[in-house]
XYZ file of C-alpha atoms in Angstrom:
710
model
C 93.383 97.606 167.207
C 94.090 101.283 167.891
C 96.612 103.190 165.775
C 97.793 106.794 165.706
C 97.781 108.896 162.536
C 98.048 112.564 161.611
C 95.427 114.068 159.335
C 94.690 117.676 158.447
C 96.743 119.077 161.296
C 95.440 116.718 163.975
C 96.744 113.619 165.708
C 94.009 110.980 165.792
C 93.474 107.494 167.166
C 91.662 105.220 164.727
C 90.456 101.632 164.944
C 91.975 99.396 162.258
C 92.562 95.659 161.780
C 95.693 94.255 163.396
C 98.504 93.253 160.991
C 99.226 89.684 159.926
C 102.701 88.249 160.463
C 104.497 87.465 157.194
C 107.723 85.880 156.051
C 110.743 87.501 157.684
C 108.532 89.580 159.973
C 107.961 89.700 163.726
C 104.539 90.474 165.211
C 104.868 92.567 168.368
C 102.321 93.551 171.015
C 103.400 97.126 171.703
C 103.719 98.229 175.317
C 105.180 101.727 174.800
C 106.013 103.896 171.812
C 108.083 107.068 171.842
C 106.951 110.240 170.085
C 109.726 111.892 168.115
C 109.037 115.531 168.938
C 111.039 116.934 166.029
C 110.033 114.642 163.163
C 106.428 114.040 164.115
C 105.599 117.595 165.145
C 107.043 118.751 161.817
C 104.753 116.323 160.024
C 101.797 117.526 162.074
C 102.556 121.171 161.267
C 102.975 120.385 157.569
C 99.593 118.649 157.433
C 97.929 121.837 158.757
C 99.126 123.992 155.908
C 96.829 124.886 153.016
C 97.440 122.943 149.814
C 98.749 126.053 148.019
C 101.375 126.665 150.690
C 102.500 123.051 150.640
C 102.740 123.219 146.865
C 104.908 126.335 147.123
C 107.239 124.569 149.559
C 107.433 121.335 147.536
C 107.616 122.284 143.843
C 108.978 118.849 142.898
C 105.717 117.231 144.005
C 103.700 119.826 142.099
C 105.607 118.874 138.971
C 104.689 115.216 139.523
C 101.018 116.131 139.797
C 101.221 118.241 136.627
C 102.864 115.323 134.809
C 100.034 113.028 135.930
C 97.494 115.636 134.867
C 99.073 115.817 131.418
C 99.466 112.056 130.917
C 96.462 110.585 132.721
C 93.935 113.393 132.995
C 92.202 115.349 135.724
C 90.303 112.426 137.258
C 93.408 110.352 138.002
C 95.443 113.351 139.175
C 92.629 114.496 141.459
C 92.199 110.989 142.891
C 95.897 110.728 143.699
C 96.052 114.106 145.428
C 92.810 113.519 147.327
C 93.929 110.103 148.520
C 97.194 111.576 149.799
C 95.477 114.415 151.632
C 92.429 112.594 152.962
C 93.786 109.223 154.058
C 96.018 110.500 156.848
C 99.558 109.338 157.616
C 100.608 106.591 160.065
C 103.198 107.901 162.504
C 105.770 106.563 164.930
C 109.029 104.669 164.482
C 110.252 103.605 167.932
C 108.515 101.028 170.144
C 108.954 98.381 172.812
C 106.826 95.325 173.422
C 106.531 91.553 173.460
C 106.858 89.176 170.510
C 103.649 87.218 169.972
C 104.370 85.550 166.622
C 107.201 85.184 164.101
C 107.067 84.587 160.362
C 108.929 82.034 158.272
C 112.691 82.477 158.288
C 112.918 84.020 161.762
C 115.257 82.144 164.102
C 116.607 84.753 166.553
C 113.252 85.595 168.135
C 110.365 83.624 169.548
C 107.017 84.428 171.163
C 107.443 85.890 174.632
C 110.685 87.756 173.911
C 110.810 91.318 175.231
C 111.997 93.529 172.389
C 112.463 97.046 171.088
C 111.982 97.930 167.434
C 112.481 100.871 165.097
C 111.627 101.867 161.561
C 109.385 104.314 159.726
C 106.604 102.320 158.128
C 106.895 99.520 160.689
C 107.211 100.581 164.341
C 104.052 102.684 164.333
C 102.125 104.123 167.251
C 99.800 101.106 167.275
C 98.754 98.257 169.547
C 100.287 95.650 167.224
C 103.058 96.064 164.644
C 104.977 93.801 162.273
C 108.666 94.644 161.933
C 111.494 93.039 159.887
C 114.080 91.099 161.862
C 116.986 93.519 161.420
C 114.968 96.331 163.001
C 114.254 94.397 166.201
C 116.523 93.859 169.243
C 115.998 91.990 172.506
C 115.818 93.855 175.822
C 118.592 93.277 178.366
C 117.427 92.393 181.840
C 116.393 95.380 183.981
C 115.851 97.660 180.975
C 112.245 98.799 181.211
C 109.760 98.948 178.358
C 109.576 102.723 178.861
C 113.330 103.129 178.392
C 113.523 100.672 175.501
C 110.816 102.480 173.533
C 113.369 105.255 172.818
C 115.583 102.821 170.871
C 115.320 104.637 167.522
C 116.392 107.940 169.076
C 119.275 106.181 170.786
C 120.394 104.639 167.516
C 120.339 108.062 165.832
C 122.456 109.574 168.618
C 124.998 106.749 168.493
C 125.400 107.031 164.733
C 126.141 110.757 165.046
C 128.909 109.975 167.514
C 130.350 107.272 165.286
C 130.502 109.733 162.392
C 132.393 112.192 164.612
C 134.971 109.478 165.450
C 136.156 111.251 168.602
C 138.863 109.712 170.756
C 139.531 109.632 174.483
C 140.268 113.109 175.851
C 139.232 115.074 172.750
C 136.897 118.056 172.782
C 133.349 117.337 171.623
C 130.560 119.907 171.343
C 126.860 119.055 171.187
C 124.933 121.893 169.559
C 121.329 121.499 170.693
C 120.163 120.030 174.006
C 116.950 118.378 172.858
C 116.344 114.640 173.150
C 119.079 113.659 170.700
C 121.484 116.164 172.227
C 120.971 114.941 175.792
C 121.403 111.316 174.705
C 124.546 112.255 172.753
C 126.026 114.057 175.767
C 125.749 110.949 177.954
C 127.353 108.703 175.344
C 130.239 111.106 174.767
C 130.919 111.319 178.482
C 130.816 107.509 178.742
C 133.456 107.431 175.950
C 135.830 109.743 177.828
C 135.187 112.766 175.607
C 135.369 116.235 177.121
C 131.869 117.469 176.375
C 130.374 120.927 175.966
C 126.724 121.707 175.227
C 125.134 124.728 173.537
C 121.451 125.643 173.598
C 119.117 128.571 174.280
C 116.953 126.687 176.812
C 118.315 127.112 180.334
C 116.225 124.215 181.703
C 117.722 121.790 179.201
C 121.202 123.123 179.879
C 120.660 122.483 183.594
C 119.759 118.875 182.755
C 122.895 118.601 180.600
C 125.001 119.830 183.527
C 123.389 117.252 185.827
C 124.183 114.543 183.259
C 127.881 115.446 183.470
C 128.585 117.983 180.717
C 131.853 119.789 181.420
C 130.677 123.078 179.912
C 127.192 124.422 179.167
C 126.630 127.587 177.120
C 123.452 129.556 176.637
C 124.030 131.192 173.261
C 121.489 133.905 174.117
C 123.797 135.086 176.899
C 127.322 134.253 175.710
C 129.444 134.185 172.580
C 129.514 130.446 172.095
C 132.329 130.471 169.516
C 134.694 132.396 171.826
C 133.668 130.274 174.792
C 134.493 127.007 172.955
C 137.803 128.388 171.682
C 138.823 129.395 175.226
C 137.704 126.014 176.615
C 139.722 124.088 174.021
C 143.024 125.897 174.615
C 142.411 128.172 171.650
C 142.400 125.385 169.072
C 138.687 124.739 168.743
C 136.599 121.599 169.179
C 137.762 118.356 167.601
C 134.185 117.736 166.485
C 130.803 119.407 166.766
C 127.671 117.267 166.603
C 124.726 119.386 165.447
C 121.537 118.011 167.018
C 119.418 121.163 166.890
C 116.494 121.762 164.538
C 116.358 125.163 162.878
C 115.774 126.814 159.514
C 118.432 129.464 160.226
C 121.917 129.327 158.717
C 123.858 131.057 161.514
C 123.927 128.178 164.067
C 125.693 125.843 161.643
C 128.061 128.650 160.687
C 128.946 129.018 164.373
C 129.694 125.295 164.535
C 132.215 125.632 161.713
C 133.859 128.622 163.366
C 134.290 126.860 166.714
C 135.877 123.745 165.196
C 139.663 123.292 164.995
C 141.550 123.007 161.742
C 140.859 119.669 160.038
C 138.098 119.009 162.584
C 134.614 117.679 161.912
C 131.061 118.970 162.013
C 128.393 116.246 161.953
C 124.818 117.106 160.988
C 122.326 114.965 162.897
C 119.509 117.503 163.175
C 118.178 120.121 160.744
C 119.869 123.343 159.672
C 119.319 126.170 157.216
C 120.495 125.306 153.687
C 123.270 127.875 153.167
C 126.928 127.175 153.954
C 129.605 129.883 153.784
C 132.726 128.748 151.968
C 134.924 130.921 154.180
C 133.717 129.031 157.268
C 135.140 125.712 156.108
C 137.741 126.282 153.359
C 140.689 127.696 155.298
C 140.357 125.061 158.035
C 139.832 122.187 155.590
C 136.948 120.975 157.729
C 135.031 117.737 157.221
C 131.272 118.300 157.074
C 129.536 114.950 157.561
C 125.932 113.786 157.420
C 124.720 111.190 159.891
C 121.984 108.984 158.447
C 119.465 107.873 161.033
C 120.333 104.729 163.030
C 123.385 103.761 160.959
C 124.518 101.438 158.148
C 121.584 99.480 156.749
C 119.126 102.359 156.926
C 117.240 102.763 153.642
C 118.809 99.558 152.286
C 115.979 97.241 151.226
C 118.184 94.157 151.332
C 119.189 94.870 154.916
C 115.921 96.146 156.368
C 113.245 94.218 154.510
C 115.060 91.056 153.430
C 117.137 90.565 156.575
C 120.516 90.420 154.794
C 123.043 91.466 157.434
C 126.360 93.165 156.702
C 129.495 91.142 157.569
C 130.599 91.949 161.109
C 134.267 92.195 160.103
C 133.582 94.831 157.435
C 130.658 96.797 158.913
C 131.234 96.701 162.642
C 128.262 98.896 163.535
C 124.992 98.417 161.670
C 121.723 100.052 162.679
C 120.734 96.867 164.524
C 124.034 96.729 166.393
C 123.741 100.427 167.235
C 120.270 99.840 168.689
C 121.554 96.890 170.701
C 124.465 98.946 172.046
C 122.103 101.732 173.076
C 120.093 99.319 175.200
C 123.339 98.042 176.758
C 124.268 101.613 177.700
C 120.890 101.988 179.419
C 121.458 98.709 181.244
C 124.931 99.798 182.418
C 123.509 103.176 183.568
C 125.747 105.134 181.209
C 122.551 106.476 179.636
C 119.883 107.620 182.086
C 116.366 108.448 180.990
C 114.528 109.001 184.272
C 114.834 112.805 183.998
C 114.142 112.827 180.247
C 110.889 110.831 180.080
C 108.452 113.412 181.375
C 104.972 112.436 180.135
C 103.066 109.255 179.316
C 99.629 109.077 177.689
C 97.441 106.124 176.721
C 97.146 105.688 172.950
C 93.520 106.827 173.160
C 94.823 110.267 174.192
C 97.329 110.757 171.373
C 95.789 114.142 170.568
C 96.533 115.308 174.129
C 100.094 114.009 173.841
C 100.753 116.027 170.692
C 99.017 119.071 172.122
C 101.297 118.837 175.150
C 104.375 118.763 172.907
C 103.067 121.601 170.766
C 101.927 124.090 173.379
C 103.122 123.260 176.885
C 105.844 125.493 178.347
C 108.385 124.195 179.045
C 107.905 121.502 176.425
C 108.425 117.969 177.722
C 111.558 116.259 176.458
C 110.275 112.721 175.898
C 106.595 111.804 175.674
C 105.527 108.164 175.487
C 102.321 106.446 174.458
C 101.200 103.387 176.424
C 99.233 100.347 175.190
C 98.129 98.455 178.263
C 99.840 96.877 181.226
C 102.989 94.883 180.325
C 102.134 92.378 183.048
C 98.990 91.425 181.160
C 99.452 88.471 178.808
C 99.676 89.927 175.278
C 97.293 87.836 173.231
C 97.447 87.411 169.462
C 94.643 89.407 167.844
C 91.575 87.295 167.186
C 91.831 86.812 163.431
C 88.240 85.645 163.221
C 87.204 89.133 164.285
C 89.618 91.194 162.220
C 86.950 92.926 160.130
C 86.368 96.530 161.163
C 82.863 97.516 160.074
C 82.649 100.974 158.602
C 79.263 100.929 156.847
C 76.426 98.465 157.351
C 74.332 99.715 154.428
C 75.706 97.891 151.420
C 74.386 97.311 147.916
C 71.930 94.543 147.107
C 73.259 91.144 146.086
C 72.222 91.657 142.456
C 75.314 93.868 142.122
C 78.707 92.105 142.154
C 80.391 92.473 145.539
C 84.104 93.175 145.160
C 86.783 92.601 147.794
C 89.873 94.668 146.984
C 93.151 93.050 148.048
C 95.804 95.757 148.013
C 94.841 99.426 148.272
C 98.011 101.035 146.938
C 98.364 103.738 144.322
C 97.191 101.832 141.250
C 94.070 100.476 142.934
C 93.061 103.800 144.487
C 93.870 105.920 141.443
C 92.502 103.657 138.716
C 90.381 100.650 139.670
C 88.443 102.014 142.610
C 87.246 105.185 140.851
C 86.208 103.071 137.860
C 84.340 100.614 140.071
C 82.582 103.531 141.744
C 81.492 104.826 138.315
C 79.930 101.424 137.662
C 77.865 101.326 140.851
C 74.992 99.668 139.006
C 77.328 96.731 138.304
C 79.839 96.651 141.171
C 79.847 97.309 144.892
C 83.146 97.790 146.725
C 82.300 95.435 149.557
C 85.574 94.907 151.479
C 89.191 96.068 151.485
C 92.417 94.461 152.622
C 95.961 95.770 152.790
C 99.143 95.389 154.841
C 98.602 99.020 155.807
C 95.446 98.745 157.886
C 95.090 102.526 158.021
C 95.113 102.843 154.220
C 92.680 99.944 153.781
C 90.270 101.502 156.270
C 90.459 104.907 154.589
C 89.551 103.332 151.246
C 86.730 101.343 152.840
C 85.247 104.485 154.347
C 85.750 106.492 151.151
C 83.826 103.957 149.060
C 81.397 102.860 151.779
C 82.599 99.276 151.912
C 81.086 97.017 154.520
C 84.400 96.262 156.243
C 88.173 96.293 156.056
C 90.594 93.603 157.208
C 94.196 92.445 157.128
C 93.177 88.785 157.083
C 92.637 87.152 153.669
C 90.620 84.294 155.186
C 88.079 86.822 156.418
C 87.322 87.669 152.793
C 87.548 84.158 151.370
C 85.120 82.840 153.984
C 82.605 85.622 153.339
C 79.776 84.263 151.177
C 78.803 87.787 150.186
C 82.061 88.336 148.294
C 81.646 87.533 144.577
C 84.836 88.928 143.041
C 88.330 89.339 144.483
C 90.407 92.134 142.916
C 94.125 91.550 143.591
C 96.420 94.570 143.219
C 99.256 93.661 145.588
C 102.935 93.303 144.702
C 103.633 90.812 141.953
C 105.106 88.036 144.086
C 101.792 87.540 145.926
C 99.506 87.460 142.863
C 99.552 83.736 142.148
C 99.184 82.731 145.804
C 96.224 85.016 146.453
C 94.679 84.163 143.097
C 94.776 80.404 143.720
C 93.382 80.723 147.237
C 90.515 82.880 145.986
C 89.728 80.479 143.143
C 89.745 77.522 145.520
C 87.310 79.456 147.721
C 84.963 79.762 144.735
C 85.542 83.475 144.128
C 85.827 85.044 140.702
C 89.247 86.692 140.402
C 90.517 89.852 138.755
C 94.272 89.790 139.304
C 96.397 92.637 138.060
C 99.245 91.553 135.817
C 101.242 89.440 136.098
C 99.253 86.308 136.795
C 102.363 84.572 138.168
C 106.104 85.156 138.277
C 107.286 81.521 138.082
C 106.272 78.477 136.057
C 105.637 76.563 139.288
C 103.088 79.159 140.388
C 101.389 79.138 136.998
C 101.232 75.322 136.922
C 99.217 75.314 140.147
C 96.628 77.596 138.560
C 96.597 75.452 135.409
C 96.073 72.344 137.539
C 93.131 73.994 139.291
C 91.311 74.428 135.984
C 92.473 71.056 134.629
C 90.779 69.198 137.477
C 87.266 67.986 136.812
C 84.235 68.609 138.974
C 81.967 71.590 139.364
C 82.084 74.706 137.198
C 84.995 76.991 137.976
C 85.007 80.729 138.691
C 86.102 83.278 136.111
C 89.775 84.231 136.091
C 90.673 87.598 134.613
C 94.138 89.162 134.355
C 94.483 92.926 133.928
C 95.678 92.913 130.319
C 93.640 96.039 129.736
C 95.049 97.261 126.410
C 92.923 94.889 124.329
C 89.768 96.523 125.761
C 90.725 100.086 124.819
C 88.781 101.957 122.148
C 91.980 102.027 120.101
C 92.376 98.251 119.967
C 88.651 97.828 119.355
C 88.895 99.980 116.241
C 92.116 98.316 115.046
C 90.671 94.839 115.460
C 87.596 95.705 113.357
C 89.975 96.013 110.406
C 92.546 93.312 111.177
C 89.768 90.725 111.528
C 88.958 91.293 107.848
C 92.528 90.732 106.652
C 93.549 88.131 104.084
C 97.255 87.914 104.826
C 99.205 87.737 108.100
C 99.988 90.789 110.199
C 103.333 92.495 110.571
C 103.361 94.395 113.867
C 105.892 96.721 115.440
C 105.327 97.740 119.091
C 107.494 100.035 121.193
C 107.370 100.523 124.962
C 109.639 103.267 126.285
C 109.347 102.052 129.866
C 111.658 104.527 131.623
C 114.503 103.848 134.010
C 113.859 102.406 137.468
C 116.502 102.233 140.221
C 118.203 98.850 140.417
C 116.830 98.228 143.917
C 113.197 98.819 142.900
C 110.893 96.106 144.218
C 109.746 95.075 140.733
C 113.166 93.520 140.034
C 112.721 91.300 143.088
C 109.237 90.168 142.057
C 109.705 88.747 138.593
C 111.167 91.736 136.778
C 109.787 94.201 134.257
C 109.254 91.822 131.329
C 107.001 89.584 133.422
C 105.438 92.556 135.173
C 104.814 94.934 132.255
C 105.926 93.636 128.854
C 103.172 91.034 129.239
C 100.815 93.824 128.088
C 102.545 93.927 124.723
C 102.377 90.161 124.178
C 98.685 90.055 125.050
C 97.899 93.009 122.776
C 99.674 91.473 119.768
C 98.187 88.027 120.383
C 94.738 89.595 120.617
C 95.156 90.978 117.090
C 96.651 87.851 115.494
C 94.153 85.431 117.120
C 96.843 82.770 116.720
C 99.158 80.758 119.002
C 102.824 81.769 119.163
C 105.099 79.462 117.199
C 108.575 80.790 118.054
C 110.321 83.476 120.090
C 113.655 85.230 119.525
C 115.200 87.678 121.989
C 118.165 90.036 122.023
C 119.244 92.280 124.910
C 121.676 95.179 124.980
C 125.119 94.737 126.523
C 125.494 97.871 128.690
C 128.833 99.606 129.118
C 127.935 100.783 132.643
C 125.775 99.464 135.460
C 123.233 102.278 135.072
C 121.238 100.239 132.579
C 120.390 96.556 132.678
C 119.939 94.058 129.842
C 116.882 92.671 131.651
C 114.697 95.653 130.737
C 116.285 96.581 127.403
C 115.235 93.949 124.881
C 114.021 93.436 121.339
C 111.699 90.453 120.946
C 110.561 88.750 117.737
C 107.348 86.699 117.885
C 106.305 84.345 115.065
C 102.678 83.176 115.072
C 101.222 79.999 113.597
C 99.078 81.995 111.156
C 102.254 83.464 109.632
C 102.093 86.802 111.434
C 105.310 88.351 112.729
C 105.619 90.895 115.516
C 108.656 92.757 116.774
C 108.516 94.655 120.017
C 111.035 96.762 121.880
C 110.926 97.136 125.629
C 113.570 99.511 126.923
C 114.599 101.829 129.758
C 117.401 103.645 127.914
C 115.050 106.073 126.157
C 114.174 109.671 126.960
C 111.369 110.385 129.399
C 110.283 113.205 127.089
C 109.450 110.653 124.396
C 106.066 108.889 124.291
C 105.715 105.609 126.141
C 103.834 103.272 123.761
C 103.539 103.114 120.000
C 102.291 100.439 117.592
C 102.252 99.971 113.822
C 100.085 97.246 112.258
C 100.730 96.434 108.580
C 98.656 94.069 106.397
C 97.200 93.792 102.876
C 98.720 97.098 101.770
C 97.255 98.911 104.766
C 98.775 100.469 107.864
C 97.344 101.457 111.250
C 99.385 103.609 113.629
C 98.486 103.969 117.300
C 100.493 106.513 119.307
C 100.490 106.192 123.109
C 96.765 105.370 123.217
C 96.143 109.020 122.410
C 95.705 108.854 118.644
C 94.972 106.379 115.841
C 95.561 106.942 112.140
C 94.936 104.732 109.133
C 96.806 104.607 105.837
C 95.310 102.821 102.827
C 91.993 102.253 104.585
C 89.176 104.283 106.056
C 88.888 104.185 109.839
C 87.168 106.027 112.637
C 90.124 108.203 113.563
C 90.448 108.517 117.332
C 92.264 111.155 119.338
C 92.148 111.713 123.113
C 93.977 114.149 125.365
C 95.105 111.424 127.740
C 96.061 107.787 127.257
C 92.966 105.586 127.133
C 94.224 102.071 127.824
C 90.999 100.204 128.507
C 90.918 100.104 132.303
C 87.261 101.150 132.411
C 86.172 98.955 129.511
C 87.764 95.821 130.964
C 85.431 96.071 133.964
C 82.427 96.125 131.643
C 83.660 93.001 129.861
C 84.336 91.229 133.151
C 80.867 92.030 134.457
C 79.272 90.545 131.342
C 81.189 87.302 131.881
C 80.557 86.981 135.610
C 76.829 87.613 135.206
C 76.513 85.240 132.245
C 75.563 87.914 129.738
C 78.629 86.770 127.821
C 79.182 83.009 128.203
C 82.868 83.441 127.309
C 85.620 84.830 129.478
C 86.906 88.338 128.661
C 90.273 86.729 127.841
C 90.287 82.968 127.145
C 92.311 80.901 129.614
C 94.747 79.596 126.943
C 95.658 83.179 126.050
C 96.216 84.111 129.705
C 98.510 81.118 130.104
C 100.354 81.663 126.814
C 101.131 85.311 127.537
C 102.431 84.483 131.004
C 104.581 81.577 129.818
C 106.122 83.626 127.007
C 107.243 86.243 129.548
C 109.075 83.486 131.424
C 110.971 82.649 128.223
C 112.107 86.183 127.439
C 112.584 87.648 130.926
């Protein structure tokens, strides 16, 4: 399918695989999408700027890169920055189209429904999109696809009005007669609000007058503050809705000065950062921010999981705002025929952006079109989802790897390491929910193809190894399917997040029959040079080990996705259990766990635990996994005590021995074995080592212990 992106200051159309419909999602054949002139042109302009200038403007991101450089080294930091700059950014967040498939759990929509949808990250400029249920609304009869494609902008305008809370007969001012301003004007008038409009563009002011504005003011020609005061009987506006986009401070200051005592100013657009206290203090003004389409925006539970807010308590959600906007179009209270001024086919997205950037006067609304709506929108042919990007691939003697999930960890760690081992691995195919990202990675590493369809990979006889780096809740499912297809599997931790999932994998290996593929889980610590050196000495011990391990994990927000996909003990503390078990070489006999009891909700007992492990050989290990610690403190630390000897490993950056002679190791960055684990896996897959890198019983034990202590 065709999709629009911005990259290095240009708007481009690229060919990527169509998305697959998932649980709680709706697959839509897009008919029209609406370009947001403000947001998307700003993104386009930002992508043109030299890296140094962008760094100067975004010092917080520079600090993140410097932190990565310090902790993980130049290679990882460079890979992350390069991936961000080179991959391009999907754009668009407002579309209309026809439903062609729905995922599990969807009951309000069915194939054939005419719909509009919104959402950054979902409603892209693309031929096909998948969107969560709460970001989709049905089209009323007689509302065209062209009109409906502006649904996100309409939702934004409505939410600004709701924040202003104006009543019948009050004075409302719209500062800025762009798209949002002209939509806001029509809604205010429909609500019985006396409406004035301020702008510097006489053409747009003429349109505002035609739409019914009572007063229009060109601030280049008139004193807009005095004009509004005179118009409002000397009191000032009851509310000003700021829909302009500017880096200057004066326009917002004018809004404060033209507002009555105890009135409101609502920021919908963009203003300069400085606010004068004298503008707002004496009047006791309310300065309000309007967040996008309304309640639910940026709430993962609402947008991604489909959990609606109770109607009685949250009357207007973003979905209900979008639905109301379409009703206003249907009732002719909002008219778009004079606002939609240009339409381009998706293939000409560069021309569309050029028109918005340079044409004078600039068009108000520009749409992208994706075929004739009268044509039957067919589901993409999933048997032909692979987009070939390079036909010259490595010989079969090298292991062909299909990468499932091309997010940050895969692109910053595994893919560069695989590329370094080109005599052992070939990155053969990529798959990701983000087709644009998967294609970028495929091109970067000269993979044969990219896809969004797992079956495409599992049915490909050329694929030897499947590397799974998706979110944790999909690991077990993808792993089992790949194993059943006869593929070797490298699945990032965790292997599974429930006992039921793990039992299915156990059953696969318990069944008789032909030889089974290798299963490897990314417990990389045991392959690091630090653990290799430690184990040389612990293997010679006479008495059991006493081990203390600390992981200062850092605080994550309570709505982070990891808490919805098994939690941090299953997802990360598994590393600690595997590392300790690797050293003891013994099954775990008993487990004891204690969690903190927080005083406030900032910290959770689920990721602040002390765990005591007793092994059958008599060894004892205590580990602490916590988020209450300082970020300035090191992340991982281990002490190993035995036979009057002590080994101390600090953050995989240094190793010291006490009471024994060791090869002391010190590295500038943490060396946690990610590169070495690929070497071990290659030896097993090729038969050079007849044993697995990590025996199956150890993989299962580590995973099951995390279920006990989570």
